């Protein structure tokens, strides 16, 4: 019995350690970007910043198409195929499957490079980018797809150190190469320097990852493995594209309907949203594998309990970001970007609902019901385009921030209802989800009302921190547990 408890505690500690490791590592990486934001906003005009942001929006679209969203199959493939050490025949195991998916992405990227050069003229007119940037777009998307596969693979075994290492190299190279190119080669066309620096960095990292995967295992020759992966991931492609509409299409619409400068200001607000996105993404690397294991073991009470903690603490964190977001905007950008203050509050709140979606979507991924994932996200995306078209024309680009909040809420709600339908029951707490929804909306209202009252907003942040610490020690007791472990060791 004691052995089982120790084993359970070790597993919990491993998950907790990985969650903290991913979060701290991501913040260190994001810190590199944050320190350079004031530099890039001074080296790039709002027009150049807008063009670079729109380039990244296009890249997100091409990333989904090149990568087939094949990384989404890794969690299920790990349980389906197993490892050679677990008795699986070599060449039919999970590692061989991963290498086969990398071959798929390499072939896909080659086809896309051929296509953008054969049809460069119509694509240039449609996207308003030149042929060189079209090629860079494909290469950047290829590198992103390979890095996403690597990070998903590392997350299955909670190997956050590998994630931090590879992401850190990419971040440092991205910044250094971009600065060198902007300052020394493209001083009058900073947009090109930024794009070329970012693309070169991610391609270098991607090549090293491909070599590592192929060294670990040769690609499987069993076509059935890859056919299963494509069948599993194919419905995720429209889901991924719909997510991009939710995440990025508003910037493209602002550029088309208003100006590149306003697209740049609006995009700048997403640097604050990234604090929520990075935290949620870090924790999801742990939540996903943890949920799979608990659902496999039918530990429903544990899922309901910890998903509630997860949602509540992220609500407190997102609310705190809302209250300090105006000061962060002023700190990171010069006065030409300060109008982003009026966009950032609803954008951060939308980011919370984007995070909240990952809780019920785990049910859809676990059961392989990827067609439901695509339909729910596509519906929210269509509504986002429609609302943007109506409200940007009527109220200007700031309206896009509020349509983003509305559609992300619907996005979460659709997937929450779909998860209940798939399971035939609710694995999560309705009371917690409703409470967290009301909590973040109250934060949005207070953030707007108190936008000119810095002192009151700082007090609210301190209050949220106090609530988080008190609740954590009462319900979970991480600090108390660590102190008890230290006493027992002594």
Short mmCIF file of C-alpha atoms in Angstrom, two decimals:
data_model
loop_
_atom_site.label_atom_id
_atom_site.label_comp_id
_atom_site.label_asym_id
_atom_site.label_seq_id
_atom_site.Cartn_x
_atom_site.Cartn_y
_atom_site.Cartn_z
CA UNK A 1 0.00 0.00 0.00
CA UNK A 2 2.81 2.36 0.94
CA UNK A 3 4.53 1.56 -2.38
CA UNK A 4 1.36 2.47 -4.31
CA UNK A 5 0.99 5.75 -2.43
CA UNK A 6 4.64 6.63 -3.05
CA UNK A 7 4.23 5.79 -6.72
CA UNK A 8 1.12 7.97 -6.90
CA UNK A 9 2.91 10.83 -5.13
CA UNK A 10 5.89 10.51 -7.49
CA UNK A 11 3.55 10.68 -10.48
CA UNK A 12 1.79 13.76 -9.07
CA UNK A 13 5.10 15.43 -8.29
CA UNK A 14 6.31 14.71 -11.82
CA UNK A 15 3.21 16.33 -13.33
CA UNK A 16 3.45 19.34 -10.99
CA UNK A 17 7.17 19.75 -11.66
CA UNK A 18 6.58 19.58 -15.43
CA UNK A 19 3.76 22.11 -15.21
CA UNK A 20 5.94 24.55 -13.27
CA UNK A 21 8.88 23.85 -15.59
CA UNK A 22 6.88 24.51 -18.75
CA UNK A 23 5.42 27.71 -17.31
CA UNK A 24 8.71 29.13 -16.00
CA UNK A 25 10.51 28.14 -19.18
CA UNK A 26 7.88 29.74 -21.36
CA UNK A 27 8.02 32.92 -19.31
CA UNK A 28 11.78 33.07 -19.65
CA UNK A 29 11.38 32.66 -23.41
CA UNK A 30 8.58 35.18 -23.56
CA UNK A 31 10.70 37.48 -21.42
CA UNK A 32 13.25 37.59 -24.23
CA UNK A 33 10.54 38.75 -26.60
CA UNK A 34 9.11 41.21 -24.09
CA UNK A 35 12.46 42.90 -23.54
CA UNK A 36 12.84 43.37 -27.28
CA UNK A 37 9.29 44.63 -27.98
CA UNK A 38 10.18 48.25 -27.12
CA UNK A 39 13.21 47.90 -29.42
CA UNK A 40 11.27 46.49 -32.38
CA UNK A 41 8.42 49.00 -31.97
CA UNK A 42 11.02 51.76 -32.32
CA UNK A 43 12.84 50.13 -35.24
CA UNK A 44 9.60 49.34 -37.10
CA UNK A 45 6.92 51.80 -38.10
CA UNK A 46 3.33 50.95 -37.19
CA UNK A 47 2.90 50.07 -40.90
CA UNK A 48 5.86 47.65 -40.83
CA UNK A 49 4.65 46.20 -37.52
CA UNK A 50 1.21 45.69 -39.06
CA UNK A 51 2.66 44.01 -42.16
CA UNK A 52 4.79 41.67 -40.05
CA UNK A 53 1.77 40.77 -37.90
CA UNK A 54 -0.29 40.01 -41.01
CA UNK A 55 2.61 37.88 -42.37
CA UNK A 56 2.42 35.83 -39.15
CA UNK A 57 -1.34 35.54 -39.62
CA UNK A 58 -0.81 34.09 -43.10
CA UNK A 59 1.91 31.82 -41.70
CA UNK A 60 -0.54 30.36 -39.19
CA UNK A 61 -2.81 29.37 -42.07
CA UNK A 62 -0.02 27.77 -44.12
CA UNK A 63 1.29 26.03 -40.95
CA UNK A 64 -1.97 24.09 -40.62
CA UNK A 65 -2.00 23.14 -44.31
CA UNK A 66 1.66 22.06 -44.44
CA UNK A 67 1.63 20.18 -41.15
CA UNK A 68 -1.77 18.46 -41.64
CA UNK A 69 -2.24 19.10 -37.87
CA UNK A 70 -0.51 15.70 -37.59
CA UNK A 71 0.94 16.57 -34.17
CA UNK A 72 -2.61 16.33 -32.77
CA UNK A 73 -2.48 12.55 -33.29
CA UNK A 74 0.62 12.00 -31.12
CA UNK A 75 -1.17 11.53 -27.78
CA UNK A 76 -3.47 8.86 -29.18
CA UNK A 77 -0.64 7.29 -31.22
CA UNK A 78 1.49 6.93 -28.08
CA UNK A 79 -1.20 4.76 -26.47
CA UNK A 80 -2.20 3.02 -29.72
CA UNK A 81 1.24 1.94 -30.96
CA UNK A 82 3.42 1.91 -27.84
CA UNK A 83 7.21 1.59 -27.79
CA UNK A 84 9.62 -1.23 -28.62
CA UNK A 85 10.52 -1.35 -24.92
CA UNK A 86 6.84 -2.12 -24.24
CA UNK A 87 6.77 -5.06 -26.65
CA UNK A 88 5.83 -3.31 -29.90
CA UNK A 89 7.57 -4.56 -33.04
CA UNK A 90 10.23 -2.19 -34.38
CA UNK A 91 8.96 -0.16 -37.30
CA UNK A 92 5.39 -0.34 -36.03
CA UNK A 93 6.02 1.60 -32.82
CA UNK A 94 5.27 5.19 -31.82
CA UNK A 95 8.78 6.52 -32.59
CA UNK A 96 8.67 5.07 -36.11
CA UNK A 97 5.24 6.65 -36.53
CA UNK A 98 6.56 10.08 -35.51
CA UNK A 99 9.41 9.85 -38.02
CA UNK A 100 6.91 8.91 -40.73
CA UNK A 101 4.88 12.03 -39.94
CA UNK A 102 8.04 14.15 -40.30
CA UNK A 103 8.52 12.70 -43.81
CA UNK A 104 4.94 13.70 -44.57
CA UNK A 105 5.63 17.30 -43.53
CA UNK A 106 8.86 17.44 -45.58
CA UNK A 107 7.01 16.27 -48.70
CA UNK A 108 4.18 18.69 -48.03
CA UNK A 109 6.57 21.65 -47.67
CA UNK A 110 8.29 20.77 -50.96
CA UNK A 111 4.93 20.69 -52.75
CA UNK A 112 3.95 24.06 -51.27
CA UNK A 113 7.23 25.65 -52.34
CA UNK A 114 6.61 24.43 -55.87
CA UNK A 115 3.02 25.72 -55.81
CA UNK A 116 3.79 29.25 -54.54
CA UNK A 117 6.42 29.68 -57.27
CA UNK A 118 4.18 28.34 -60.05
CA UNK A 119 1.26 30.53 -58.97
CA UNK A 120 3.21 33.46 -57.54
CA UNK A 121 1.40 36.25 -59.44
CA UNK A 122 -2.17 35.49 -58.33
CA UNK A 123 -0.96 34.79 -54.79
CA UNK A 124 0.96 38.09 -54.68
CA UNK A 125 -2.19 39.96 -55.72
CA UNK A 126 -4.38 38.08 -53.25
CA UNK A 127 -2.11 38.30 -50.19
CA UNK A 128 -0.30 41.54 -51.07
CA UNK A 129 3.15 40.00 -50.47
CA UNK A 130 5.96 39.50 -52.99
CA UNK A 131 7.37 36.19 -54.25
CA UNK A 132 10.32 36.21 -51.83
CA UNK A 133 7.97 36.58 -48.87
CA UNK A 134 5.75 33.81 -50.26
CA UNK A 135 8.73 31.43 -50.12
CA UNK A 136 9.65 32.65 -46.64
CA UNK A 137 6.03 32.09 -45.60
CA UNK A 138 6.21 28.41 -46.60
CA UNK A 139 9.61 27.91 -44.95
CA UNK A 140 8.47 29.59 -41.72
CA UNK A 141 5.33 27.42 -41.64
CA UNK A 142 7.41 24.28 -42.26
CA UNK A 143 9.71 25.15 -39.35
CA UNK A 144 6.75 25.87 -37.07
CA UNK A 145 5.11 22.54 -37.96
CA UNK A 146 8.30 20.61 -37.12
CA UNK A 147 8.76 22.50 -33.84
CA UNK A 148 5.15 21.83 -32.86
CA UNK A 149 5.66 18.10 -33.47
CA UNK A 150 8.81 18.18 -31.34
CA UNK A 151 7.17 19.99 -28.44
CA UNK A 152 4.10 17.73 -28.51
CA UNK A 153 6.35 14.64 -28.48
CA UNK A 154 8.41 15.99 -25.56
CA UNK A 155 5.25 16.87 -23.62
CA UNK A 156 4.00 13.28 -23.63
CA UNK A 157 6.80 12.31 -21.24
CA UNK A 158 6.77 15.69 -19.42
CA UNK A 159 10.24 16.46 -20.82
CA UNK A 160 9.95 20.20 -20.39
CA UNK A 161 13.76 20.62 -20.50
CA UNK A 162 13.80 19.59 -24.18
CA UNK A 163 11.02 22.05 -24.95
CA UNK A 164 12.84 24.90 -23.19
CA UNK A 165 16.12 24.12 -24.94
CA UNK A 166 14.78 24.01 -28.49
CA UNK A 167 12.38 26.94 -28.01
CA UNK A 168 15.15 28.98 -26.35
CA UNK A 169 17.52 28.47 -29.28
CA UNK A 170 14.77 29.52 -31.69
CA UNK A 171 13.89 32.64 -29.65
CA UNK A 172 17.49 33.83 -29.33
CA UNK A 173 18.28 33.22 -33.01
CA UNK A 174 15.04 34.92 -34.04
CA UNK A 175 15.85 38.10 -32.11
CA UNK A 176 19.55 38.29 -32.99
CA UNK A 177 19.12 37.61 -36.70
CA UNK A 178 16.19 40.04 -36.97
CA UNK A 179 18.12 42.85 -35.25
CA UNK A 180 21.22 42.29 -37.41
CA UNK A 181 19.18 42.26 -40.61
CA UNK A 182 17.09 45.32 -39.70
CA UNK A 183 20.04 47.43 -38.49
CA UNK A 184 22.68 46.46 -41.04
CA UNK A 185 20.97 45.24 -44.22
CA UNK A 186 17.35 46.48 -44.31
CA UNK A 187 17.36 49.76 -42.31
CA UNK A 188 14.75 51.31 -44.60
CA UNK A 189 12.66 48.16 -44.95
CA UNK A 190 12.54 46.70 -41.45
CA UNK A 191 9.60 44.44 -42.28
CA UNK A 192 11.78 42.32 -44.61
CA UNK A 193 14.55 42.06 -42.02
CA UNK A 194 12.09 40.93 -39.35
CA UNK A 195 10.51 38.30 -41.60
CA UNK A 196 13.83 36.96 -42.88
CA UNK A 197 15.35 36.80 -39.38
CA UNK A 198 12.37 34.94 -37.94
CA UNK A 199 12.22 32.47 -40.83
CA UNK A 200 15.95 31.69 -40.84
CA UNK A 201 15.90 30.94 -37.11
CA UNK A 202 12.96 28.54 -37.18
CA UNK A 203 14.28 26.67 -40.27
CA UNK A 204 17.69 26.11 -38.63
CA UNK A 205 16.00 24.70 -35.53
CA UNK A 206 13.63 22.56 -37.61
CA UNK A 207 16.49 20.93 -39.53
CA UNK A 208 18.17 19.93 -36.25
CA UNK A 209 14.88 18.42 -35.03
CA UNK A 210 14.44 16.37 -38.21
CA UNK A 211 17.95 14.95 -37.76
CA UNK A 212 17.19 14.09 -34.12
CA UNK A 213 13.90 12.34 -34.92
CA UNK A 214 15.45 10.28 -37.73
CA UNK A 215 18.37 9.36 -35.48
CA UNK A 216 15.93 8.14 -32.83
CA UNK A 217 14.02 5.96 -35.29
CA UNK A 218 13.76 5.40 -39.01
CA UNK A 219 10.34 6.23 -40.49
CA UNK A 220 7.83 3.40 -40.44
CA UNK A 221 7.29 1.63 -43.75
CA UNK A 222 3.87 0.46 -42.63
CA UNK A 223 1.52 2.77 -44.56
CA UNK A 224 -1.36 1.80 -42.25
CA UNK A 225 0.21 3.84 -39.43
CA UNK A 226 0.39 7.04 -41.45
CA UNK A 227 -3.07 6.46 -42.96
CA UNK A 228 -4.48 6.24 -39.44
CA UNK A 229 -2.67 9.46 -38.47
CA UNK A 230 -3.97 11.36 -41.50
CA UNK A 231 -7.51 10.08 -40.91
CA UNK A 232 -7.33 11.17 -37.26
CA UNK A 233 -5.83 14.58 -38.01
CA UNK A 234 -7.70 15.52 -41.21
CA UNK A 235 -10.74 16.97 -39.37
CA UNK A 236 -8.34 19.05 -37.26
CA UNK A 237 -7.27 20.97 -40.40
CA UNK A 238 -10.57 22.89 -40.72
CA UNK A 239 -10.51 23.24 -36.94
CA UNK A 240 -7.01 24.73 -37.13
CA UNK A 241 -8.02 27.08 -39.92
CA UNK A 242 -11.07 28.14 -37.94
CA UNK A 243 -8.86 28.81 -34.93
CA UNK A 244 -6.72 31.05 -37.10
CA UNK A 245 -9.81 32.99 -38.13
CA UNK A 246 -10.51 33.48 -34.43
CA UNK A 247 -6.90 34.35 -33.60
CA UNK A 248 -5.71 36.27 -36.63
CA UNK A 249 -8.33 37.13 -39.22
CA UNK A 250 -9.44 40.28 -37.42
CA UNK A 251 -6.00 41.81 -38.10
CA UNK A 252 -6.25 41.00 -41.79
CA UNK A 253 -9.76 42.51 -41.91
CA UNK A 254 -8.57 45.66 -40.12
CA UNK A 255 -5.74 46.06 -42.64
CA UNK A 256 -8.14 45.61 -45.55
CA UNK A 257 -11.03 47.69 -44.13
CA UNK A 258 -9.00 50.41 -42.40
CA UNK A 259 -5.17 50.82 -42.48
CA UNK A 260 -1.95 48.88 -41.91
CA UNK A 261 -1.13 51.26 -39.04
CA UNK A 262 -4.36 50.40 -37.21
CA UNK A 263 -3.70 46.70 -37.82
CA UNK A 264 -0.29 47.27 -36.22
CA UNK A 265 -1.79 49.00 -33.15
CA UNK A 266 -4.42 46.29 -32.76
CA UNK A 267 -1.80 43.54 -33.17
CA UNK A 268 0.37 45.20 -30.53
CA UNK A 269 -2.35 44.53 -27.92
CA UNK A 270 -1.81 40.81 -28.52
CA UNK A 271 1.60 41.09 -26.86
CA UNK A 272 -0.29 41.37 -23.56
CA UNK A 273 -2.74 38.62 -24.53
CA UNK A 274 0.37 36.46 -25.02
CA UNK A 275 0.84 36.35 -21.23
CA UNK A 276 -2.38 34.36 -20.94
CA UNK A 277 -1.64 32.37 -24.09
CA UNK A 278 1.86 31.37 -22.95
CA UNK A 279 0.67 30.34 -19.48
CA UNK A 280 -2.26 28.34 -20.87
CA UNK A 281 -0.08 26.71 -23.53
CA UNK A 282 2.53 25.72 -20.95
CA UNK A 283 -0.03 24.15 -18.63
CA UNK A 284 -1.83 22.41 -21.52
CA UNK A 285 1.39 20.49 -22.22
CA UNK A 286 0.77 18.86 -18.84
CA UNK A 287 -3.03 18.92 -18.71
CA UNK A 288 -3.42 16.93 -21.94
CA UNK A 289 -1.33 13.85 -20.96
CA UNK A 290 -2.68 14.03 -17.37
CA UNK A 291 -6.29 14.07 -18.60
CA UNK A 292 -5.65 11.12 -20.95
CA UNK A 293 -4.27 9.03 -18.09
CA UNK A 294 -7.05 9.94 -15.65
CA UNK A 295 -9.77 9.35 -18.23
CA UNK A 296 -8.22 6.02 -19.16
CA UNK A 297 -8.26 5.05 -15.46
CA UNK A 298 -11.84 6.38 -15.16
CA UNK A 299 -10.90 8.79 -12.36
CA UNK A 300 -13.82 11.14 -13.03
CA UNK A 301 -13.79 12.81 -9.60
CA UNK A 302 -10.14 13.80 -10.01
CA UNK A 303 -10.90 15.31 -13.44
CA UNK A 304 -13.84 17.34 -12.09
CA UNK A 305 -11.87 18.54 -9.07
CA UNK A 306 -8.64 19.58 -10.78
CA UNK A 307 -10.29 21.01 -13.90
CA UNK A 308 -12.15 23.33 -11.53
CA UNK A 309 -8.91 24.44 -9.85
CA UNK A 310 -7.34 24.89 -13.29
CA UNK A 311 -10.16 27.12 -14.56
CA UNK A 312 -10.37 29.16 -11.33
CA UNK A 313 -6.68 29.97 -11.02
CA UNK A 314 -6.44 30.91 -14.70
CA UNK A 315 -9.46 33.21 -14.22
CA UNK A 316 -7.67 34.99 -11.35
CA UNK A 317 -4.48 35.27 -13.41
CA UNK A 318 -6.28 36.60 -16.51
CA UNK A 319 -8.18 39.14 -14.40
CA UNK A 320 -4.91 40.38 -12.91
CA UNK A 321 -3.47 40.83 -16.42
CA UNK A 322 -6.59 42.81 -17.39
CA UNK A 323 -6.07 45.21 -14.47
CA UNK A 324 -2.43 45.96 -15.27
CA UNK A 325 -2.70 45.82 -19.09
CA UNK A 326 -2.84 49.63 -19.68
CA UNK A 327 0.49 50.08 -17.90
CA UNK A 328 2.03 47.18 -19.84
CA UNK A 329 0.97 48.80 -23.13
CA UNK A 330 2.64 52.08 -22.14
CA UNK A 331 5.76 50.28 -20.93
CA UNK A 332 6.24 48.20 -24.08
CA UNK A 333 5.33 50.68 -26.81
CA UNK A 334 5.83 54.32 -27.65
CA UNK A 335 2.89 56.75 -27.84
CA UNK A 336 1.98 55.77 -31.39
CA UNK A 337 0.89 52.36 -29.98
CA UNK A 338 -0.98 53.60 -26.88
CA UNK A 339 -4.43 53.36 -28.48
CA UNK A 340 -4.00 49.59 -28.04
CA UNK A 341 -5.07 50.21 -24.40
CA UNK A 342 -8.70 50.24 -25.57
CA UNK A 343 -8.34 46.87 -27.30
CA UNK A 344 -6.32 44.91 -24.79
CA UNK A 345 -8.93 44.30 -22.02
CA UNK A 346 -11.49 42.39 -24.17
CA UNK A 347 -8.66 40.64 -26.05
CA UNK A 348 -7.20 39.26 -22.79
CA UNK A 349 -10.67 38.15 -21.64
CA UNK A 350 -11.13 36.42 -25.00
CA UNK A 351 -7.81 34.71 -24.38
CA UNK A 352 -9.22 33.29 -21.14
CA UNK A 353 -12.12 31.66 -22.99
CA UNK A 354 -9.65 30.39 -25.59
CA UNK A 355 -7.82 28.68 -22.71
CA UNK A 356 -11.08 27.43 -21.19
CA UNK A 357 -11.88 25.62 -24.44
CA UNK A 358 -8.87 23.32 -23.92
CA UNK A 359 -10.57 21.71 -20.91
CA UNK A 360 -13.61 20.20 -22.71
CA UNK A 361 -11.73 19.71 -25.99
CA UNK A 362 -9.59 17.09 -24.24
CA UNK A 363 -12.68 14.85 -24.24
CA UNK A 364 -13.03 15.21 -28.02
CA UNK A 365 -9.36 14.41 -28.63
CA UNK A 366 -9.41 11.46 -26.21
CA UNK A 367 -12.32 9.79 -27.99
CA UNK A 368 -10.94 10.63 -31.43
CA UNK A 369 -14.08 12.62 -32.29
CA UNK A 370 -12.09 15.20 -34.22
CA UNK A 371 -14.98 15.94 -36.59
CA UNK A 372 -16.87 17.53 -33.70
CA UNK A 373 -13.87 19.72 -32.90
CA UNK A 374 -13.84 21.09 -36.44
CA UNK A 375 -17.59 21.80 -36.61
CA UNK A 376 -17.71 23.70 -33.30
CA UNK A 377 -14.70 25.86 -34.13
CA UNK A 378 -15.85 26.53 -37.70
CA UNK A 379 -19.20 27.80 -36.44
CA UNK A 380 -17.50 30.24 -34.06
CA UNK A 381 -15.15 31.38 -36.85
CA UNK A 382 -18.00 32.15 -39.25
CA UNK A 383 -19.71 34.20 -36.54
CA UNK A 384 -16.42 36.05 -35.91
CA UNK A 385 -16.07 37.06 -39.57
CA UNK A 386 -19.68 38.20 -39.73
CA UNK A 387 -19.48 40.27 -36.55
CA UNK A 388 -16.14 41.78 -37.57
CA UNK A 389 -17.55 42.81 -40.94
CA UNK A 390 -20.52 44.52 -39.32
CA UNK A 391 -18.91 46.14 -36.29
CA UNK A 392 -15.51 47.20 -37.70
CA UNK A 393 -17.35 49.12 -40.41
CA UNK A 394 -19.67 50.72 -37.86
CA UNK A 395 -17.41 51.35 -34.85
CA UNK A 396 -13.83 50.99 -36.10
CA UNK A 397 -11.04 48.54 -35.35
CA UNK A 398 -11.54 48.55 -31.54
CA UNK A 399 -14.85 46.72 -32.09
CA UNK A 400 -12.84 43.71 -33.30
CA UNK A 401 -11.55 43.21 -29.75
CA UNK A 402 -15.12 42.81 -28.45
CA UNK A 403 -16.19 40.52 -31.28
CA UNK A 404 -13.14 38.41 -30.38
CA UNK A 405 -14.33 38.17 -26.77
CA UNK A 406 -17.85 37.20 -27.84
CA UNK A 407 -16.75 34.55 -30.32
CA UNK A 408 -14.21 32.99 -27.94
CA UNK A 409 -16.97 32.63 -25.35
CA UNK A 410 -19.17 30.89 -27.94
CA UNK A 411 -16.15 28.82 -28.99
CA UNK A 412 -15.78 27.52 -25.43
CA UNK A 413 -19.52 26.98 -25.03
CA UNK A 414 -19.83 24.95 -28.26
CA UNK A 415 -17.03 22.60 -27.25
CA UNK A 416 -18.31 22.31 -23.67
CA UNK A 417 -21.68 21.11 -24.96
CA UNK A 418 -20.02 18.79 -27.49
CA UNK A 419 -17.89 17.21 -24.73
CA UNK A 420 -21.03 16.48 -22.69
CA UNK A 421 -22.67 14.92 -25.77
CA UNK A 422 -19.66 12.67 -26.46
CA UNK A 423 -19.29 11.47 -22.87
CA UNK A 424 -23.01 11.22 -22.17
CA UNK A 425 -22.30 13.08 -18.92
CA UNK A 426 -20.44 16.14 -17.71
CA UNK A 427 -16.87 15.54 -16.50
CA UNK A 428 -16.58 19.13 -15.31
CA UNK A 429 -18.36 21.39 -12.81
CA UNK A 430 -21.07 23.65 -14.24
CA UNK A 431 -20.93 25.85 -11.14
CA UNK A 432 -17.20 26.46 -11.56
CA UNK A 433 -17.49 27.22 -15.27
CA UNK A 434 -20.39 29.67 -14.75
CA UNK A 435 -18.58 31.30 -11.81
CA UNK A 436 -15.36 31.72 -13.79
CA UNK A 437 -17.28 33.16 -16.76
CA UNK A 438 -18.97 35.75 -14.55
CA UNK A 439 -15.65 36.48 -12.82
CA UNK A 440 -13.78 37.34 -16.04
CA UNK A 441 -16.68 39.47 -17.33
CA UNK A 442 -16.72 41.45 -14.07
CA UNK A 443 -12.97 41.99 -14.54
CA UNK A 444 -13.61 43.37 -18.06
CA UNK A 445 -16.23 45.79 -16.72
CA UNK A 446 -14.03 46.97 -13.84
CA UNK A 447 -10.98 47.23 -16.09
CA UNK A 448 -12.84 49.63 -18.40
CA UNK A 449 -14.45 51.67 -15.63
CA UNK A 450 -11.14 52.03 -13.76
CA UNK A 451 -8.92 52.49 -16.83
CA UNK A 452 -7.71 55.87 -15.52
CA UNK A 453 -7.39 54.78 -11.86
CA UNK A 454 -4.03 53.04 -11.62
CA UNK A 455 -3.95 52.79 -7.81
CA UNK A 456 -7.30 51.03 -7.53
CA UNK A 457 -6.38 48.55 -10.24
CA UNK A 458 -3.09 47.72 -8.50
CA UNK A 459 -5.02 47.07 -5.27
CA UNK A 460 -7.33 44.72 -7.17
CA UNK A 461 -4.30 42.82 -8.50
CA UNK A 462 -2.95 42.42 -4.94
CA UNK A 463 -6.38 41.22 -3.79
CA UNK A 464 -6.46 38.58 -6.54
CA UNK A 465 -2.98 37.36 -5.56
CA UNK A 466 -4.09 37.06 -1.93
CA UNK A 467 -7.22 35.10 -2.94
CA UNK A 468 -5.11 32.75 -5.08
CA UNK A 469 -2.61 32.04 -2.29
CA UNK A 470 -5.28 31.51 0.39
CA UNK A 471 -7.39 29.26 -1.82
CA UNK A 472 -4.39 27.25 -2.98
CA UNK A 473 -3.23 26.50 0.55
CA UNK A 474 -6.77 25.67 1.69
CA UNK A 475 -7.67 23.36 -1.21
CA UNK A 476 -4.35 22.04 -2.55
CA UNK A 477 -1.58 22.96 -0.11
CA UNK A 478 1.50 22.79 -2.32
CA UNK A 479 3.62 24.90 0.06
CA UNK A 480 2.40 22.98 3.11
CA UNK A 481 3.11 19.66 1.39
CA UNK A 482 6.67 20.71 0.48
CA UNK A 483 7.35 21.74 4.08
CA UNK A 484 6.09 18.37 5.35
CA UNK A 485 8.34 16.54 2.87
CA UNK A 486 11.36 18.55 4.06
CA UNK A 487 10.55 17.74 7.72
CA UNK A 488 10.24 14.03 6.94
CA UNK A 489 13.58 14.08 5.10
CA UNK A 490 15.24 15.64 8.14
#
